[in-house]
Amino acid sequence: EDRRVALVSFTGSTTVGRKVGERVAARLGKSLLELGGNNAVIVDETANLDLAVPAVVFGSVGTAGQRCTTTRRVLVHTARLKEFEERLVHAYKQVKIGDPLESGTLIGPLIDTGAVERFKKALDAARAAGGEVLCGGKVLDRPGNFVEPAIVRAKNGWDIVQTETFAPVLYLIPVQSLDEAIQMQNASAHGLSSALFTDRLQAAETFLSAIGSDCGIAN
C-alpha cells in the first residue's frame, strides 16, 4: 500500500471536507482544508446602498451560492431594512440565469440534482420556521440544474439559517444595532468571511477590532 505523505488542498463544504480529511488521513497524508462558511454582510444605518446592494447580489448569487465565501446572511439595520429589501429584490429580478460562459450571465447551474433538492428543502425549512420567500426559489424547467436565487426574510437563530446549504439562498435578517449584528454574525459554526457597509469610521474600527468580526473587511 502506498503510504507516501502528500499534501491535499481542498476548498469546499464542511461535509465534503470531512470526508476528504478522513480519506487522506487513512493513507497518512496531510490535508489543508478550507471548509464551508455561513458568511454575513452587515449593512448599518449609514451604509451607501449603491455599494452595498451590488456587492450583496454578487456575493450571494455568483457561482450559484456554491462557494465557501458565498454571502449567506445579510444583517440589515431596521432603519434601512425596507429600502434595502426593495432594492435587493429589484436587483435579483434582473439577474441573468444561464450558461456561465455567455456574456452577461451571473448565475449558472447547481452541480447536480442533489444540490437542487437541498435548495428546495432549505426553502421548505425556512417557510416552516416562519420565513417569507421574497423572490426566487423556483427550479427552472430546462435542461441542467438551474434554479432562481432566493431571498428569505428570516431570523438568525433558526436551524436552517445556521445550516450550510451550498446553494443560492440569502437570508435577510433585521438588526437593531452594530453590536447585535456583530454578535449574530460571529454566532456561527461556519465563520470564514464577513463584511460591513458603513459610512461611520467608528463603526468600521469597531468591526475590525478585537471585539468585532471574527474575520472580515469594512467598506
PDB file of C-alpha atoms in Angstrom:
ATOM      1  CA  GLU A   1       0.000   0.000   0.000  1.00  0.00           C
ATOM      2  CA  ASP A   2       1.306   3.446  -0.925  1.00  0.00           C
ATOM      3  CA  ARG A   3       1.830   5.431   2.313  1.00  0.00           C
ATOM      4  CA  ARG A   4       3.804   8.326   0.891  1.00  0.00           C
ATOM      5  CA  VAL A   5       2.922  11.631   2.530  1.00  0.00           C
ATOM      6  CA  ALA A   6       1.197  14.061   0.203  1.00  0.00           C
ATOM      7  CA  LEU A   7      -0.406  17.430   0.789  1.00  0.00           C
ATOM      8  CA  VAL A   8      -4.011  17.722  -0.344  1.00  0.00           C
ATOM      9  CA  SER A   9      -5.506  21.200  -0.617  1.00  0.00           C
ATOM     10  CA  PHE A  10      -9.293  21.443  -0.655  1.00  0.00           C
ATOM     11  CA  THR A  11     -11.814  24.262  -0.766  1.00  0.00           C
ATOM     12  CA  GLY A  12     -15.499  23.453  -0.320  1.00  0.00           C
ATOM     13  CA  SER A  13     -18.214  22.447   2.080  1.00  0.00           C
ATOM     14  CA  THR A  14     -17.579  21.204   5.611  1.00  0.00           C
ATOM     15  CA  THR A  15     -19.362  17.911   4.938  1.00  0.00           C
ATOM     16  CA  VAL A  16     -17.263  17.076   1.888  1.00  0.00           C
ATOM     17  CA  GLY A  17     -14.117  18.386   3.574  1.00  0.00           C
ATOM     18  CA  ARG A  18     -14.591  15.993   6.490  1.00  0.00           C
ATOM     19  CA  LYS A  19     -14.748  13.073   4.046  1.00  0.00           C
ATOM     20  CA  VAL A  20     -11.637  14.299   2.241  1.00  0.00           C
ATOM     21  CA  GLY A  21      -9.799  14.615   5.564  1.00  0.00           C
ATOM     22  CA  GLU A  22     -10.727  11.070   6.571  1.00  0.00           C
ATOM     23  CA  ARG A  23      -9.608   9.626   3.234  1.00  0.00           C
ATOM     24  CA  VAL A  24      -6.288  11.465   3.331  1.00  0.00           C
ATOM     25  CA  ALA A  25      -5.646  10.567   6.983  1.00  0.00           C
ATOM     26  CA  ALA A  26      -6.276   6.898   6.197  1.00  0.00           C
ATOM     27  CA  ARG A  27      -3.214   6.920   3.934  1.00  0.00           C
ATOM     28  CA  LEU A  28      -1.143   9.023   6.377  1.00  0.00           C
ATOM     29  CA  GLY A  29      -1.369  12.042   4.138  1.00  0.00           C
ATOM     30  CA  LYS A  30      -1.625  15.683   5.136  1.00  0.00           C
ATOM     31  CA  SER A  31      -4.525  17.908   4.230  1.00  0.00           C
ATOM     32  CA  LEU A  32      -5.161  21.626   4.149  1.00  0.00           C
ATOM     33  CA  LEU A  33      -8.902  22.188   4.319  1.00  0.00           C
ATOM     34  CA  GLU A  34     -10.721  25.466   3.757  1.00  0.00           C
ATOM     35  CA  LEU A  35     -14.252  24.460   4.640  1.00  0.00           C
ATOM     36  CA  GLY A  36     -17.730  25.954   4.461  1.00  0.00           C
ATOM     37  CA  GLY A  37     -18.941  29.328   5.638  1.00  0.00           C
ATOM     38  CA  ASN A  38     -22.081  30.998   6.899  1.00  0.00           C
ATOM     39  CA  ASN A  39     -20.789  34.331   5.767  1.00  0.00           C
ATOM     40  CA  ALA A  40     -22.575  37.523   6.739  1.00  0.00           C
ATOM     41  CA  VAL A  41     -22.662  41.070   5.413  1.00  0.00           C
ATOM     42  CA  ILE A  42     -23.701  43.808   7.853  1.00  0.00           C
ATOM     43  CA  VAL A  43     -25.476  46.887   6.472  1.00  0.00           C
ATOM     44  CA  ASP A  44     -25.714  49.618   9.093  1.00  0.00           C
ATOM     45  CA  GLU A  45     -27.942  52.700   9.167  1.00  0.00           C
ATOM     46  CA  THR A  46     -25.331  54.865   7.377  1.00  0.00           C
ATOM     47  CA  ALA A  47     -24.425  52.421   4.599  1.00  0.00           C
ATOM     48  CA  ASN A  48     -24.191  53.519   0.980  1.00  0.00           C
ATOM     49  CA  LEU A  49     -26.708  51.190  -0.655  1.00  0.00           C
ATOM     50  CA  ASP A  50     -25.343  51.957  -4.117  1.00  0.00           C
ATOM     51  CA  LEU A  51     -22.308  49.980  -2.974  1.00  0.00           C
ATOM     52  CA  ALA A  52     -23.948  47.505  -0.630  1.00  0.00           C
ATOM     53  CA  VAL A  53     -26.682  46.133  -2.901  1.00  0.00           C
ATOM     54  CA  PRO A  54     -24.467  45.140  -5.883  1.00  0.00           C
ATOM     55  CA  ALA A  55     -21.901  43.631  -3.521  1.00  0.00           C
ATOM     56  CA  VAL A  56     -24.510  41.515  -1.745  1.00  0.00           C
ATOM     57  CA  VAL A  57     -26.004  40.375  -5.054  1.00  0.00           C
ATOM     58  CA  PHE A  58     -22.658  39.295  -6.457  1.00  0.00           C
ATOM     59  CA  GLY A  59     -21.565  37.702  -3.183  1.00  0.00           C
ATOM     60  CA  SER A  60     -24.744  35.684  -2.779  1.00  0.00           C
ATOM     61  CA  VAL A  61     -25.545  34.803  -6.398  1.00  0.00           C
ATOM     62  CA  GLY A  62     -22.138  34.416  -8.041  1.00  0.00           C
ATOM     63  CA  THR A  63     -21.122  30.765  -8.562  1.00  0.00           C
ATOM     64  CA  ALA A  64     -24.745  29.875  -7.721  1.00  0.00           C
ATOM     65  CA  GLY A  65     -24.015  30.017  -3.997  1.00  0.00           C
ATOM     66  CA  GLN A  66     -21.558  27.108  -4.303  1.00  0.00           C
ATOM     67  CA  ARG A  67     -18.501  28.854  -2.898  1.00  0.00           C
ATOM     68  CA  CYS A  68     -17.166  28.697   0.654  1.00  0.00           C
ATOM     69  CA  THR A  69     -17.188  32.506   0.855  1.00  0.00           C
ATOM     70  CA  THR A  70     -20.676  32.916  -0.604  1.00  0.00           C
ATOM     71  CA  THR A  71     -22.744  35.561   1.197  1.00  0.00           C
ATOM     72  CA  ARG A  72     -25.455  33.593   3.019  1.00  0.00           C
ATOM     73  CA  ARG A  73     -26.756  36.154   5.534  1.00  0.00           C
ATOM     74  CA  VAL A  74     -27.264  39.904   5.326  1.00  0.00           C
ATOM     75  CA  LEU A  75     -27.827  41.670   8.640  1.00  0.00           C
ATOM     76  CA  VAL A  76     -29.555  44.999   7.983  1.00  0.00           C
ATOM     77  CA  HIS A  77     -30.294  47.808  10.426  1.00  0.00           C
ATOM     78  CA  THR A  78     -34.051  48.222  10.768  1.00  0.00           C
ATOM     79  CA  ALA A  79     -33.791  51.893   9.758  1.00  0.00           C
ATOM     80  CA  ARG A  80     -32.642  50.815   6.267  1.00  0.00           C
ATOM     81  CA  LEU A  81     -34.403  47.470   6.011  1.00  0.00           C
ATOM     82  CA  LYS A  82     -37.334  48.468   3.796  1.00  0.00           C
ATOM     83  CA  GLU A  83     -35.247  50.398   1.292  1.00  0.00           C
ATOM     84  CA  PHE A  84     -32.533  47.738   1.203  1.00  0.00           C
ATOM     85  CA  GLU A  85     -35.060  44.938   0.749  1.00  0.00           C
ATOM     86  CA  GLU A  86     -36.806  46.700  -2.127  1.00  0.00           C
ATOM     87  CA  ARG A  87     -33.559  47.437  -3.933  1.00  0.00           C
ATOM     88  CA  LEU A  88     -32.181  43.945  -3.359  1.00  0.00           C
ATOM     89  CA  VAL A  89     -35.322  42.235  -4.670  1.00  0.00           C
ATOM     90  CA  HIS A  90     -35.299  44.526  -7.716  1.00  0.00           C
ATOM     91  CA  ALA A  91     -31.663  43.638  -8.383  1.00  0.00           C
ATOM     92  CA  TYR A  92     -32.312  39.895  -8.021  1.00  0.00           C
ATOM     93  CA  LYS A  93     -35.055  40.121 -10.629  1.00  0.00           C
ATOM     94  CA  GLN A  94     -32.512  41.449 -13.132  1.00  0.00           C
ATOM     95  CA  VAL A  95     -30.093  38.553 -12.653  1.00  0.00           C
ATOM     96  CA  LYS A  96     -29.446  36.561 -15.814  1.00  0.00           C
ATOM     97  CA  ILE A  97     -29.509  32.799 -15.276  1.00  0.00           C
ATOM     98  CA  GLY A  98     -27.900  30.503 -17.841  1.00  0.00           C
ATOM     99  CA  ASP A  99     -24.647  29.345 -19.383  1.00  0.00           C
ATOM    100  CA  PRO A 100     -21.868  30.945 -17.292  1.00  0.00           C
ATOM    101  CA  LEU A 101     -19.668  31.093 -20.400  1.00  0.00           C
ATOM    102  CA  GLU A 102     -22.078  33.540 -22.037  1.00  0.00           C
ATOM    103  CA  SER A 103     -21.572  37.256 -21.562  1.00  0.00           C
ATOM    104  CA  GLY A 104     -23.927  38.811 -19.029  1.00  0.00           C
ATOM    105  CA  THR A 105     -24.741  35.580 -17.194  1.00  0.00           C
ATOM    106  CA  LEU A 106     -24.374  35.939 -13.427  1.00  0.00           C
ATOM    107  CA  ILE A 107     -25.621  32.568 -12.192  1.00  0.00           C
ATOM    108  CA  GLY A 108     -25.072  29.167 -13.747  1.00  0.00           C
ATOM    109  CA  PRO A 109     -26.401  25.744 -12.726  1.00  0.00           C
ATOM    110  CA  LEU A 110     -26.077  23.882  -9.462  1.00  0.00           C
ATOM    111  CA  ILE A 111     -23.657  21.000  -9.537  1.00  0.00           C
ATOM    112  CA  ASP A 112     -26.202  18.167  -9.578  1.00  0.00           C
ATOM    113  CA  THR A 113     -29.774  17.122  -8.757  1.00  0.00           C
ATOM    114  CA  GLY A 114     -28.800  16.544  -5.126  1.00  0.00           C
ATOM    115  CA  ALA A 115     -27.894  20.225  -4.818  1.00  0.00           C
ATOM    116  CA  VAL A 116     -31.269  21.165  -6.293  1.00  0.00           C
ATOM    117  CA  GLU A 117     -33.013  19.028  -3.690  1.00  0.00           C
ATOM    118  CA  ARG A 118     -31.032  20.651  -0.875  1.00  0.00           C
ATOM    119  CA  PHE A 119     -32.010  24.057  -2.263  1.00  0.00           C
ATOM    120  CA  LYS A 120     -35.706  23.101  -2.217  1.00  0.00           C
ATOM    121  CA  LYS A 121     -35.508  21.560   1.254  1.00  0.00           C
ATOM    122  CA  ALA A 122     -33.781  24.637   2.659  1.00  0.00           C
ATOM    123  CA  LEU A 123     -36.584  26.869   1.413  1.00  0.00           C
ATOM    124  CA  ASP A 124     -39.219  24.468   2.769  1.00  0.00           C
ATOM    125  CA  ALA A 125     -37.482  24.532   6.159  1.00  0.00           C
ATOM    126  CA  ALA A 126     -37.287  28.327   6.120  1.00  0.00           C
ATOM    127  CA  ARG A 127     -41.004  28.604   5.349  1.00  0.00           C
ATOM    128  CA  ALA A 128     -41.818  26.097   8.090  1.00  0.00           C
ATOM    129  CA  ALA A 129     -39.839  28.203  10.576  1.00  0.00           C
ATOM    130  CA  GLY A 130     -41.862  31.281   9.634  1.00  0.00           C
ATOM    131  CA  GLY A 131     -39.718  32.742   6.863  1.00  0.00           C
ATOM    132  CA  GLU A 132     -41.052  34.543   3.813  1.00  0.00           C
ATOM    133  CA  VAL A 133     -39.513  33.972   0.387  1.00  0.00           C
ATOM    134  CA  LEU A 134     -39.328  37.461  -1.107  1.00  0.00           C
ATOM    135  CA  CYS A 135     -38.265  36.364  -4.572  1.00  0.00           C
ATOM    136  CA  GLY A 136     -36.885  33.383  -6.456  1.00  0.00           C
ATOM    137  CA  GLY A 137     -36.901  29.841  -5.146  1.00  0.00           C
ATOM    138  CA  LYS A 138     -38.155  28.091  -8.278  1.00  0.00           C
ATOM    139  CA  VAL A 139     -36.472  25.224 -10.082  1.00  0.00           C
ATOM    140  CA  LEU A 140     -36.341  26.137 -13.768  1.00  0.00           C
ATOM    141  CA  ASP A 141     -37.914  23.757 -16.290  1.00  0.00           C
ATOM    142  CA  ARG A 142     -34.960  23.444 -18.612  1.00  0.00           C
ATOM    143  CA  PRO A 143     -32.009  21.081 -19.141  1.00  0.00           C
ATOM    144  CA  GLY A 144     -29.486  21.343 -16.337  1.00  0.00           C
ATOM    145  CA  ASN A 145     -29.803  22.065 -12.634  1.00  0.00           C
ATOM    146  CA  PHE A 146     -30.898  25.689 -12.817  1.00  0.00           C
ATOM    147  CA  VAL A 147     -32.743  27.490 -10.020  1.00  0.00           C
ATOM    148  CA  GLU A 148     -33.837  31.031  -9.269  1.00  0.00           C
ATOM    149  CA  PRO A 149     -31.719  32.529  -6.456  1.00  0.00           C
ATOM    150  CA  ALA A 150     -33.875  33.204  -3.410  1.00  0.00           C
ATOM    151  CA  ILE A 151     -34.088  35.882  -0.732  1.00  0.00           C
ATOM    152  CA  VAL A 152     -35.764  34.880   2.531  1.00  0.00           C
ATOM    153  CA  ARG A 153     -36.839  37.077   5.443  1.00  0.00           C
ATOM    154  CA  ALA A 154     -35.524  35.132   8.407  1.00  0.00           C
ATOM    155  CA  LYS A 155     -34.234  35.090  11.975  1.00  0.00           C
ATOM    156  CA  ASN A 156     -30.618  34.352  12.715  1.00  0.00           C
ATOM    157  CA  GLY A 157     -31.318  31.678  15.316  1.00  0.00           C
ATOM    158  CA  TRP A 158     -33.291  29.359  13.047  1.00  0.00           C
ATOM    159  CA  ASP A 159     -31.634  25.998  12.448  1.00  0.00           C
ATOM    160  CA  ILE A 160     -31.868  26.344   8.672  1.00  0.00           C
ATOM    161  CA  VAL A 161     -30.176  29.759   8.784  1.00  0.00           C
ATOM    162  CA  GLN A 162     -27.285  28.172  10.687  1.00  0.00           C
ATOM    163  CA  THR A 163     -27.107  25.229   8.275  1.00  0.00           C
ATOM    164  CA  GLU A 164     -24.819  25.299   5.264  1.00  0.00           C
ATOM    165  CA  THR A 165     -26.889  24.726   2.112  1.00  0.00           C
ATOM    166  CA  PHE A 166     -24.314  25.465  -0.620  1.00  0.00           C
ATOM    167  CA  ALA A 167     -26.967  26.949  -2.883  1.00  0.00           C
ATOM    168  CA  PRO A 168     -28.165  30.493  -3.748  1.00  0.00           C
ATOM    169  CA  VAL A 169     -30.343  31.142  -0.677  1.00  0.00           C
ATOM    170  CA  LEU A 170     -29.800  34.501   1.058  1.00  0.00           C
ATOM    171  CA  TYR A 171     -31.295  35.172   4.492  1.00  0.00           C
ATOM    172  CA  LEU A 172     -32.327  38.769   5.167  1.00  0.00           C
ATOM    173  CA  ILE A 173     -32.174  39.454   8.912  1.00  0.00           C
ATOM    174  CA  PRO A 174     -33.071  42.736  10.692  1.00  0.00           C
ATOM    175  CA  VAL A 175     -30.864  44.082  13.488  1.00  0.00           C
ATOM    176  CA  GLN A 176     -31.185  46.973  15.905  1.00  0.00           C
ATOM    177  CA  SER A 177     -27.526  47.879  16.287  1.00  0.00           C
ATOM    178  CA  LEU A 178     -23.988  47.148  15.120  1.00  0.00           C
ATOM    179  CA  ASP A 179     -23.248  45.284  18.357  1.00  0.00           C
ATOM    180  CA  GLU A 180     -26.222  42.988  17.772  1.00  0.00           C
ATOM    181  CA  ALA A 181     -25.187  42.426  14.160  1.00  0.00           C
ATOM    182  CA  ILE A 182     -21.609  41.505  15.128  1.00  0.00           C
ATOM    183  CA  GLN A 183     -22.876  39.106  17.794  1.00  0.00           C
ATOM    184  CA  MET A 184     -25.178  37.414  15.273  1.00  0.00           C
ATOM    185  CA  GLN A 185     -22.503  37.274  12.621  1.00  0.00           C
ATOM    186  CA  ASN A 186     -19.987  35.642  14.969  1.00  0.00           C
ATOM    187  CA  ALA A 187     -22.504  33.169  16.422  1.00  0.00           C
ATOM    188  CA  SER A 188     -21.959  30.593  13.699  1.00  0.00           C
ATOM    189  CA  ALA A 189     -20.277  27.227  13.471  1.00  0.00           C
ATOM    190  CA  HIS A 190     -19.185  28.203   9.955  1.00  0.00           C
ATOM    191  CA  GLY A 191     -17.339  31.525  10.100  1.00  0.00           C
ATOM    192  CA  LEU A 192     -14.802  32.208   7.337  1.00  0.00           C
ATOM    193  CA  SER A 193     -15.678  35.661   5.955  1.00  0.00           C
ATOM    194  CA  SER A 194     -17.713  38.770   6.742  1.00  0.00           C
ATOM    195  CA  ALA A 195     -18.082  42.400   5.729  1.00  0.00           C
ATOM    196  CA  LEU A 196     -19.561  45.676   6.943  1.00  0.00           C
ATOM    197  CA  PHE A 197     -21.034  48.516   4.895  1.00  0.00           C
ATOM    198  CA  THR A 198     -20.933  51.774   6.842  1.00  0.00           C
ATOM    199  CA  ASP A 199     -20.098  55.433   6.434  1.00  0.00           C
ATOM    200  CA  ARG A 200     -19.067  55.741  10.110  1.00  0.00           C
ATOM    201  CA  LEU A 201     -15.358  55.404  10.831  1.00  0.00           C
ATOM    202  CA  GLN A 202     -16.047  54.387  14.428  1.00  0.00           C
ATOM    203  CA  ALA A 203     -18.275  51.530  13.262  1.00  0.00           C
ATOM    204  CA  ALA A 204     -15.591  50.325  10.852  1.00  0.00           C
ATOM    205  CA  GLU A 205     -12.944  50.440  13.592  1.00  0.00           C
ATOM    206  CA  THR A 206     -15.197  48.504  15.974  1.00  0.00           C
ATOM    207  CA  PHE A 207     -15.870  45.869  13.324  1.00  0.00           C
ATOM    208  CA  LEU A 208     -12.168  45.412  12.640  1.00  0.00           C
ATOM    209  CA  SER A 209     -11.112  45.430  16.302  1.00  0.00           C
ATOM    210  CA  ALA A 210     -10.653  42.525  18.720  1.00  0.00           C
ATOM    211  CA  ILE A 211     -14.285  42.879  19.850  1.00  0.00           C
ATOM    212  CA  GLY A 212     -15.594  42.970  16.289  1.00  0.00           C
ATOM    213  CA  SER A 213     -15.828  40.480  13.464  1.00  0.00           C
ATOM    214  CA  ASP A 214     -14.029  37.166  13.748  1.00  0.00           C
ATOM    215  CA  CYS A 215     -12.844  37.814  10.205  1.00  0.00           C
ATOM    216  CA  GLY A 216     -13.872  40.453   7.737  1.00  0.00           C
ATOM    217  CA  ILE A 217     -13.464  43.776   5.980  1.00  0.00           C
ATOM    218  CA  ALA A 218     -15.171  47.125   6.345  1.00  0.00           C
ATOM    219  CA  ASN A 219     -16.344  49.169   3.360  1.00  0.00           C
TER     220      ASN A 219
END
